[in-house]
PDB file of C-alpha atoms in Angstrom:
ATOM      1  CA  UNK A   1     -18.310  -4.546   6.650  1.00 73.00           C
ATOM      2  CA  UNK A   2     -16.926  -7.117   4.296  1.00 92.00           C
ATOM      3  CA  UNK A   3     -13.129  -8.141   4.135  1.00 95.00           C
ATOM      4  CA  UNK A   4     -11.032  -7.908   1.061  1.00 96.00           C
ATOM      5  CA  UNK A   5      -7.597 -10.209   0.951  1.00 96.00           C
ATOM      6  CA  UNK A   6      -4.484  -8.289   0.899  1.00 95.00           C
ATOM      7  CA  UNK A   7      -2.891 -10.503  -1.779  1.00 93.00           C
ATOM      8  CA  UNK A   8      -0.575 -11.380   1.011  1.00 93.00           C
ATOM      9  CA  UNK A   9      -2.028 -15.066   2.456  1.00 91.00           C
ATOM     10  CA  UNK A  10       0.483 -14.469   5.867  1.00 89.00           C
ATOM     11  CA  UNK A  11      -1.377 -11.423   6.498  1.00 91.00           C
ATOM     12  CA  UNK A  12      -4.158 -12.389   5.340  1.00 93.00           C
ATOM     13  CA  UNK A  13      -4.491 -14.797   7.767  1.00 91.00           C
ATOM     14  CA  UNK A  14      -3.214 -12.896  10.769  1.00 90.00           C
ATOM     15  CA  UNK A  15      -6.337 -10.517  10.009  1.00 92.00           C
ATOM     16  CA  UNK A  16      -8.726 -12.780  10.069  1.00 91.00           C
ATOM     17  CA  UNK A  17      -9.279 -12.886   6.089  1.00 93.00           C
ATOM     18  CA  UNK A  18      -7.727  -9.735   4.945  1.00 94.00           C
ATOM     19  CA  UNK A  19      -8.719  -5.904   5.335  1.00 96.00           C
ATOM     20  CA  UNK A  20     -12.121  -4.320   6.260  1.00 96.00           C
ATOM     21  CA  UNK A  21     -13.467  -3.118   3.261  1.00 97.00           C
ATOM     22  CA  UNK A  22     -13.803   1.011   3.077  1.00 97.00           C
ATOM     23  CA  UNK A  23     -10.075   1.174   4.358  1.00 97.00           C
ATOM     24  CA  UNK A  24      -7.099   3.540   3.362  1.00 98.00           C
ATOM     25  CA  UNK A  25      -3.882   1.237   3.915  1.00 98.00           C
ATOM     26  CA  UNK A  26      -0.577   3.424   4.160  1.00 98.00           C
ATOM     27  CA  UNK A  27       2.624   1.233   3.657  1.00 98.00           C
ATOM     28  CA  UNK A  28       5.462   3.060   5.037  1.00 97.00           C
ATOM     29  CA  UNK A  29       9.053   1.880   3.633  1.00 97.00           C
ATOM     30  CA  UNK A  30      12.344   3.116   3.051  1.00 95.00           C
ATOM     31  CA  UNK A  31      13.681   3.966  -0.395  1.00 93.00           C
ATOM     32  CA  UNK A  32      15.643   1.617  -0.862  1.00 90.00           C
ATOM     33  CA  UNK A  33      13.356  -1.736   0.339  1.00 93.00           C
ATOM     34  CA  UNK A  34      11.559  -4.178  -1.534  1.00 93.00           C
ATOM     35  CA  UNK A  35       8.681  -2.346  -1.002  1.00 96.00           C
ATOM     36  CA  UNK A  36       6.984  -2.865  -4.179  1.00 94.00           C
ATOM     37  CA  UNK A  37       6.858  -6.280  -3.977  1.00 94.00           C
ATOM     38  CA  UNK A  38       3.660  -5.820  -1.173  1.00 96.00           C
ATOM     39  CA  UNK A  39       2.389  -2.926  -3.192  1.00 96.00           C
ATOM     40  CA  UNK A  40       2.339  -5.339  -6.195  1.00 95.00           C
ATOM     41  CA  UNK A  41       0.591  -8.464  -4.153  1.00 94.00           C
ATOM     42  CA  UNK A  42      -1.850  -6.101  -2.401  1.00 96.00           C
ATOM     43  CA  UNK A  43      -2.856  -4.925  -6.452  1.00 95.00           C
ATOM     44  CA  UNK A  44      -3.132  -9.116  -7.456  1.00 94.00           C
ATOM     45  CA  UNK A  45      -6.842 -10.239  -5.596  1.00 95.00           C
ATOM     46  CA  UNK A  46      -9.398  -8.297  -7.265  1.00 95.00           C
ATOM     47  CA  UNK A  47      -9.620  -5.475 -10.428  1.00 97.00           C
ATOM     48  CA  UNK A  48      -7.042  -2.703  -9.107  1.00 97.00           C
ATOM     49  CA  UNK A  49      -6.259   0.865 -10.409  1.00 98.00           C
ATOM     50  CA  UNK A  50      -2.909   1.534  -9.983  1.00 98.00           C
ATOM     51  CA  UNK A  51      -1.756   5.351 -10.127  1.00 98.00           C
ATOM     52  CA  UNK A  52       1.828   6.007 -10.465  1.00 98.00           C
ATOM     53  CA  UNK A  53       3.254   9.682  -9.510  1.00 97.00           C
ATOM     54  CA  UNK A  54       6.965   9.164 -10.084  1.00 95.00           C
ATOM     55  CA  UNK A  55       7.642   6.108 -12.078  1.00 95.00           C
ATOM     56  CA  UNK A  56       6.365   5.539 -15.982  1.00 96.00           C
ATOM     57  CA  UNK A  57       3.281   3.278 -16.292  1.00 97.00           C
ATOM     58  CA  UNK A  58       5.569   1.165 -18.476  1.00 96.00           C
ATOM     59  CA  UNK A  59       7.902   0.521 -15.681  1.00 95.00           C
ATOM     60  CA  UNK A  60       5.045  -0.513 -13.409  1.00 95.00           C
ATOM     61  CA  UNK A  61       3.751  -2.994 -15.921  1.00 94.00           C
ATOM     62  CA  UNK A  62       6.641  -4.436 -16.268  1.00 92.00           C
ATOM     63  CA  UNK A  63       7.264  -5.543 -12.675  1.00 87.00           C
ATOM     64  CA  UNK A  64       3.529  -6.178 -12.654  1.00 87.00           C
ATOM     65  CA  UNK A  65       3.811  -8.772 -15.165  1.00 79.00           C
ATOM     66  CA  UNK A  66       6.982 -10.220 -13.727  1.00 74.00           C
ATOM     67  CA  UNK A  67       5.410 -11.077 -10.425  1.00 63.00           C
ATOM     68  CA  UNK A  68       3.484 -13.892 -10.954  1.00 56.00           C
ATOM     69  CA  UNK A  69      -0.064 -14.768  -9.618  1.00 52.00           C
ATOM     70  CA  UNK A  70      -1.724 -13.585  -6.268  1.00 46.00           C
ATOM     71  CA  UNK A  71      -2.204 -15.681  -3.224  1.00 46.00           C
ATOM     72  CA  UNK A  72      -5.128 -13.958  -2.036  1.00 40.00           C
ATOM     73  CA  UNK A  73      -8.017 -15.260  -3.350  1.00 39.00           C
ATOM     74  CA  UNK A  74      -7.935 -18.744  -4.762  1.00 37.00           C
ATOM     75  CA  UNK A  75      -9.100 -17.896  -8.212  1.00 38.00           C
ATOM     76  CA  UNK A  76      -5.663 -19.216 -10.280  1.00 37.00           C
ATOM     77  CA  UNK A  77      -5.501 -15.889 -12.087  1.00 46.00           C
ATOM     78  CA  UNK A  78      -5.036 -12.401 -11.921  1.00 54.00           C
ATOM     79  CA  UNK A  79      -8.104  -9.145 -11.902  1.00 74.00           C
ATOM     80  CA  UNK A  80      -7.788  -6.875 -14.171  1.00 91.00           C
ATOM     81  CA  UNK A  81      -5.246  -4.200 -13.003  1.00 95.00           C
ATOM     82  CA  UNK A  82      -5.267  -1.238 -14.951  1.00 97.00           C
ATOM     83  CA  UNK A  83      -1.943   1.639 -14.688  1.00 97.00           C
ATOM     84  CA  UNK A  84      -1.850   4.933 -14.890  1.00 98.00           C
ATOM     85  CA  UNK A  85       0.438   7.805 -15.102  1.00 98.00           C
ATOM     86  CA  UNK A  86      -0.324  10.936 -12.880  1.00 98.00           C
ATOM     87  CA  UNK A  87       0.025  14.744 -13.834  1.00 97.00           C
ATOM     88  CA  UNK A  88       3.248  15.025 -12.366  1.00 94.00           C
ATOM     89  CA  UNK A  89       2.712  18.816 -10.699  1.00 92.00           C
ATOM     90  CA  UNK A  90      -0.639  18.376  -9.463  1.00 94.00           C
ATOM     91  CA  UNK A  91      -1.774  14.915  -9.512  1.00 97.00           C
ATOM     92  CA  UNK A  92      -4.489  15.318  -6.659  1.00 98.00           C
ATOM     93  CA  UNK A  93      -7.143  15.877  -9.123  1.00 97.00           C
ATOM     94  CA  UNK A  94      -6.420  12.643 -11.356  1.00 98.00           C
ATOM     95  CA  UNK A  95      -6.436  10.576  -8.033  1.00 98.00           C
ATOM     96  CA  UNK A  96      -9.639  12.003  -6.857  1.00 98.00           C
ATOM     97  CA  UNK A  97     -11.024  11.562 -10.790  1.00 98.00           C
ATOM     98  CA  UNK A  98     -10.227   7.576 -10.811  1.00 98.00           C
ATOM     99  CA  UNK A  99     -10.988   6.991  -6.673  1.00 98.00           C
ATOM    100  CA  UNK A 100     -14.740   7.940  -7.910  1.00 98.00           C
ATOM    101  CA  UNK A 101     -14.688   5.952 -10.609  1.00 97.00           C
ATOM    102  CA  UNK A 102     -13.240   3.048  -8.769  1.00 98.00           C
ATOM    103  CA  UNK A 103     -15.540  -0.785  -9.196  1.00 97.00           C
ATOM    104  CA  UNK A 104     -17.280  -2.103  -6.549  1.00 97.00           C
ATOM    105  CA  UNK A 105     -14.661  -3.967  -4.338  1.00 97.00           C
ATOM    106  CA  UNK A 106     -11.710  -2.909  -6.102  1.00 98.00           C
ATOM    107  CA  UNK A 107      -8.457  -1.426  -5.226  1.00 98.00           C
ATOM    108  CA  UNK A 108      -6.854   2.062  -5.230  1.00 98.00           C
ATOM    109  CA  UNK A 109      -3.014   1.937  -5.427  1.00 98.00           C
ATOM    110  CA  UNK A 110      -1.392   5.483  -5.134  1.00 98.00           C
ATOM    111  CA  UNK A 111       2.751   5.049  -5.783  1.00 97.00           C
ATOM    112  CA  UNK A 112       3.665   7.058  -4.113  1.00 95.00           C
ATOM    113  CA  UNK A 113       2.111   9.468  -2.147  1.00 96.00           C
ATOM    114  CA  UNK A 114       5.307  12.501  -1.849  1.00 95.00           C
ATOM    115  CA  UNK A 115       4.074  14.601  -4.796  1.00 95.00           C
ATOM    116  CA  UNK A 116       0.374  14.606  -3.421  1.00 96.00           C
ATOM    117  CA  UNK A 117       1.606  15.624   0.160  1.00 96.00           C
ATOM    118  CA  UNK A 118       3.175  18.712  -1.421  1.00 94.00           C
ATOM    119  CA  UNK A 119       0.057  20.291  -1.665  1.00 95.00           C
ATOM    120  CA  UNK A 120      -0.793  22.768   0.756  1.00 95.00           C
ATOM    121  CA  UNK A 121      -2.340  21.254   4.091  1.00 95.00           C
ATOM    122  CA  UNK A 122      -5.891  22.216   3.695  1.00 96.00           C
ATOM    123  CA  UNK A 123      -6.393  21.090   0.323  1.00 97.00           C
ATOM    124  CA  UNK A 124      -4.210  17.666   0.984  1.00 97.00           C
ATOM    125  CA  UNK A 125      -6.483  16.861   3.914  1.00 97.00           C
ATOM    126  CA  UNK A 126      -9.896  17.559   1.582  1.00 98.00           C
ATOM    127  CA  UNK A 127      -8.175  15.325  -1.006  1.00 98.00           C
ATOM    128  CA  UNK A 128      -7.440  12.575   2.128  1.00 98.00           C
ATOM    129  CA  UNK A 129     -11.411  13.186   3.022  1.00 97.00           C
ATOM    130  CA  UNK A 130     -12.741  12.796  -0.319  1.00 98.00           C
ATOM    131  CA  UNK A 131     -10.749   9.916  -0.994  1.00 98.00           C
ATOM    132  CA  UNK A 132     -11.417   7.900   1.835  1.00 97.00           C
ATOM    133  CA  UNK A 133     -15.232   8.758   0.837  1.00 98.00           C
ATOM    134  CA  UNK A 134     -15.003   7.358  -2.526  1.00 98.00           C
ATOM    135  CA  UNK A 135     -13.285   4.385  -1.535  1.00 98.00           C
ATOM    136  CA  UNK A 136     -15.809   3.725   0.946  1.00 97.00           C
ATOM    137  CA  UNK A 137     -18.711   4.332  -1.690  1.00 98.00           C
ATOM    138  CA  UNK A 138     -17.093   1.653  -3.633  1.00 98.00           C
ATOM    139  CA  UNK A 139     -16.524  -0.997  -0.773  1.00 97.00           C
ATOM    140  CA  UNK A 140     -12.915  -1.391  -2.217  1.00 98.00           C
ATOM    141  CA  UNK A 141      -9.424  -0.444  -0.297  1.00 98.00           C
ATOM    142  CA  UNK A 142      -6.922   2.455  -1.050  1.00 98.00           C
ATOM    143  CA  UNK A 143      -3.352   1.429  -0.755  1.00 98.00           C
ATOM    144  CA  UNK A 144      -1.167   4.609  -0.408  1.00 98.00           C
ATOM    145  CA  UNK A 145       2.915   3.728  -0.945  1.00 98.00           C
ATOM    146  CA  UNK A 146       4.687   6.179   1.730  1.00 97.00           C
ATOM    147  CA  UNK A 147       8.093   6.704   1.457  1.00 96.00           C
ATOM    148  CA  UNK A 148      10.001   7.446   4.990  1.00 94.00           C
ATOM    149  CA  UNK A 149      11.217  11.062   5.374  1.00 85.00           C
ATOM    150  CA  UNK A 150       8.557  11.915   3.111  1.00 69.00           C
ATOM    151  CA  UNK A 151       7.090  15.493   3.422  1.00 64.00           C
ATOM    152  CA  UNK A 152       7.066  17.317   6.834  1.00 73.00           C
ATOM    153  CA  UNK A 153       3.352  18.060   8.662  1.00 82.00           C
ATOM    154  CA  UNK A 154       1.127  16.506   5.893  1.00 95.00           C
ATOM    155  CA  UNK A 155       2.650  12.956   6.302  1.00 95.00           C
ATOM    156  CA  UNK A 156       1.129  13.616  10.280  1.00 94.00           C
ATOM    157  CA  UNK A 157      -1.969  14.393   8.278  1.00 95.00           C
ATOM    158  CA  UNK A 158      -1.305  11.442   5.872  1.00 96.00           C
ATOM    159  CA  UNK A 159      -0.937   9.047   8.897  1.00 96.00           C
ATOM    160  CA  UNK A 160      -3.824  10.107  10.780  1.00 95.00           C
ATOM    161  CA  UNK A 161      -6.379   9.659   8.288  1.00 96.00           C
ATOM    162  CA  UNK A 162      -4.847   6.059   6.853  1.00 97.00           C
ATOM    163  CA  UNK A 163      -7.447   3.600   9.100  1.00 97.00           C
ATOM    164  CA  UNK A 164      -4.505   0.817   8.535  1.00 97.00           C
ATOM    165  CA  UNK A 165      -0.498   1.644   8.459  1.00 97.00           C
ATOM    166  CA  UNK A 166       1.645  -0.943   7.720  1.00 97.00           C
ATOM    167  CA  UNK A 167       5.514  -0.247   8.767  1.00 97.00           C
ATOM    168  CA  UNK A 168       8.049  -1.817   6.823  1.00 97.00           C
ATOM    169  CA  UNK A 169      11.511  -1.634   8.756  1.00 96.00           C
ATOM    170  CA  UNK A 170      14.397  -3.162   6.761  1.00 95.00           C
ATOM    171  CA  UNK A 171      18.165  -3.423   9.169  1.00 93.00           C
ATOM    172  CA  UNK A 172      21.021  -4.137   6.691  1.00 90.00           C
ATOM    173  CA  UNK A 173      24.214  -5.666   8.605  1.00 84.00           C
ATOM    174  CA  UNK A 174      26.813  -7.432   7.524  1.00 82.00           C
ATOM    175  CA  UNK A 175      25.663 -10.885   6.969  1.00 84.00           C
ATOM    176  CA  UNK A 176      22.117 -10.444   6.085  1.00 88.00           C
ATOM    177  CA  UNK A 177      19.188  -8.086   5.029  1.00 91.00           C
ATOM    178  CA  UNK A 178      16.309  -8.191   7.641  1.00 93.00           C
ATOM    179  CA  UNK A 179      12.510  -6.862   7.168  1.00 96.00           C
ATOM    180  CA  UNK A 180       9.849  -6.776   9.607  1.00 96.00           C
ATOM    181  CA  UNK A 181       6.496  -5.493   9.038  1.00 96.00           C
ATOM    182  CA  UNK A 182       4.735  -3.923  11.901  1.00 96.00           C
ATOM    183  CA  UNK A 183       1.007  -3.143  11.909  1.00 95.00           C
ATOM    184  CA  UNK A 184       0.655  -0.182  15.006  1.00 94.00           C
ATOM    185  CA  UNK A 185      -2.670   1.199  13.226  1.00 95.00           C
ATOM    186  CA  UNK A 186      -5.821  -1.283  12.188  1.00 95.00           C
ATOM    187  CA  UNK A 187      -9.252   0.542  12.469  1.00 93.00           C
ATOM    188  CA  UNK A 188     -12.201  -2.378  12.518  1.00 84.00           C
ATOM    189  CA  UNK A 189     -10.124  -4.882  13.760  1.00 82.00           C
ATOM    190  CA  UNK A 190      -6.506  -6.265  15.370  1.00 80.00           C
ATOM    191  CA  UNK A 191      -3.320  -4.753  15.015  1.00 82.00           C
ATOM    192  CA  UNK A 192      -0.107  -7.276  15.190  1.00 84.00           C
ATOM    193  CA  UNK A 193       0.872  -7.624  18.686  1.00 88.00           C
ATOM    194  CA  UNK A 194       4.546  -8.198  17.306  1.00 92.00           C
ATOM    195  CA  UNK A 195       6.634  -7.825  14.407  1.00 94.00           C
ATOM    196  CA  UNK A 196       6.051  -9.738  11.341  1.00 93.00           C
ATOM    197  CA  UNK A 197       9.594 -11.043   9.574  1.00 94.00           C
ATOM    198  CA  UNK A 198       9.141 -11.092   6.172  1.00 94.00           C
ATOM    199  CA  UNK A 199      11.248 -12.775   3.048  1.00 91.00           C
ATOM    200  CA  UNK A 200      11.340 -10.012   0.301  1.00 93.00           C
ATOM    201  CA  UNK A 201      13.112 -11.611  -2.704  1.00 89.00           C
ATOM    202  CA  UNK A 202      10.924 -11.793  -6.021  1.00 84.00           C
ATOM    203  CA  UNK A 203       8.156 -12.479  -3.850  1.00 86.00           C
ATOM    204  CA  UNK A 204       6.455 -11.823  -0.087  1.00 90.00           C
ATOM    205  CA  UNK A 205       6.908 -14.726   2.587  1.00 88.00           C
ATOM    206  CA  UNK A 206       7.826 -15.631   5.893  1.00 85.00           C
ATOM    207  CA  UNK A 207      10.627 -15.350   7.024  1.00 85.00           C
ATOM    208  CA  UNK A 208      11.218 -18.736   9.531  1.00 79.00           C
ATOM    209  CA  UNK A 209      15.528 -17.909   9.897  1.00 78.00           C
ATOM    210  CA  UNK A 210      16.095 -17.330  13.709  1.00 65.00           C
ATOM    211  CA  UNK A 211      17.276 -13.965  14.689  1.00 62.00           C
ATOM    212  CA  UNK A 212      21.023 -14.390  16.043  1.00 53.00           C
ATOM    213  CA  UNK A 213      22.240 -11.621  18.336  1.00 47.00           C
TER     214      UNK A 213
END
């Protein structure tokens, strides 16, 4: 089972070199986080298709082209990332079409995931199936974008199929904005023994500040 680089080099290098290849990542996040900026590094290390459900393709270029170069692999430049826009009332079947069409070793972004868990629950865990089949045929990674309070039972189903979950938790207070990432899933190897504090500006780092009660 080969390992593909998150993008991330922090995370990279907690996991040993990145993420087992044949994986379905879920990042869960609230709303209102800097989310995005992971899904974007976690596109960056290798040729990605990037399926949007809610925002315009446009929009995701944009912020795309505004975030500079990856860390993951060493290469000085970006893969080819292609975007997409998906059928907004049923966009299970234009997921399914590009997962098995996906290059060797690339990467699957679905942003976000809501609109597919809609779906009824048998056909949303056959799409979950098929997809994790696919991306497995292809030796890439699928990168699902899960927005907390998302929908009901099928984000149970969501969750237990996802062979990584990454947990964004962002605490706003009155001095400061706080993420920590923490890993409680990780099929094929280690999940993070404690939270990871993260820097989420225009870009993904760690975050070294001290914690103050």
């Amino acid at each position: 089972m080969e390992t593909l680089p998150t993008g991330i080099s922090v995370l990279d290098r907690e996991f040993g070199g990145g993420l087992p290849s044949g994986s379905v990542v879920v990042l869960k996040a609230d709303p209102a986080s800097q989310s995005e900026l992971i899904v974007d590094r976690f596109s960056r290390p290798r040729a990605c298709r990037y399926l949007t459900t809610v925002r315009s393709a446009d929009a995701v270029k944009a912020i795309l082209t505004l975030g500079g170069e990856s860390e993951g692999d060493g290469s000085g430049g970006d893969a080819e990332t292609v975007v997409e826009e998906t059928d907004r009332e049923d966009p299970i079947d234009d997921v399914l079409a590009t997962a098995s069409d996906l290059p060797e070793g690339a990467t699957l972004v679905v942003d976000s995931v809501e609109p597919l868990e809609a779906a009824d629950r048998s056909r949303y865990g056959s799409f979950l199936t098929e997809l994790r089949r696919h991306v497995d045929d292809a030796g890439g990674i699928a990168v699902v974008h899960a927005f907390k309070g998302g929908n009901g039972q099928n984000r149970v189903v969501t969750e237990q199929v996802a062979d990584v979950i990454f947990d964004l938790r962002t605490t706003v207070t009155g001095t400061e904005i706080v993420n920590r990432l923490i890993v409680p899933k990780f099929r094929g190897g280690a999940a993070l023994e404690e939270p990871l504090k993260l820097k989420l500006t225009d870009t993904v780092s760690v975050d070294t500040s001290r914690d103050i009660a």
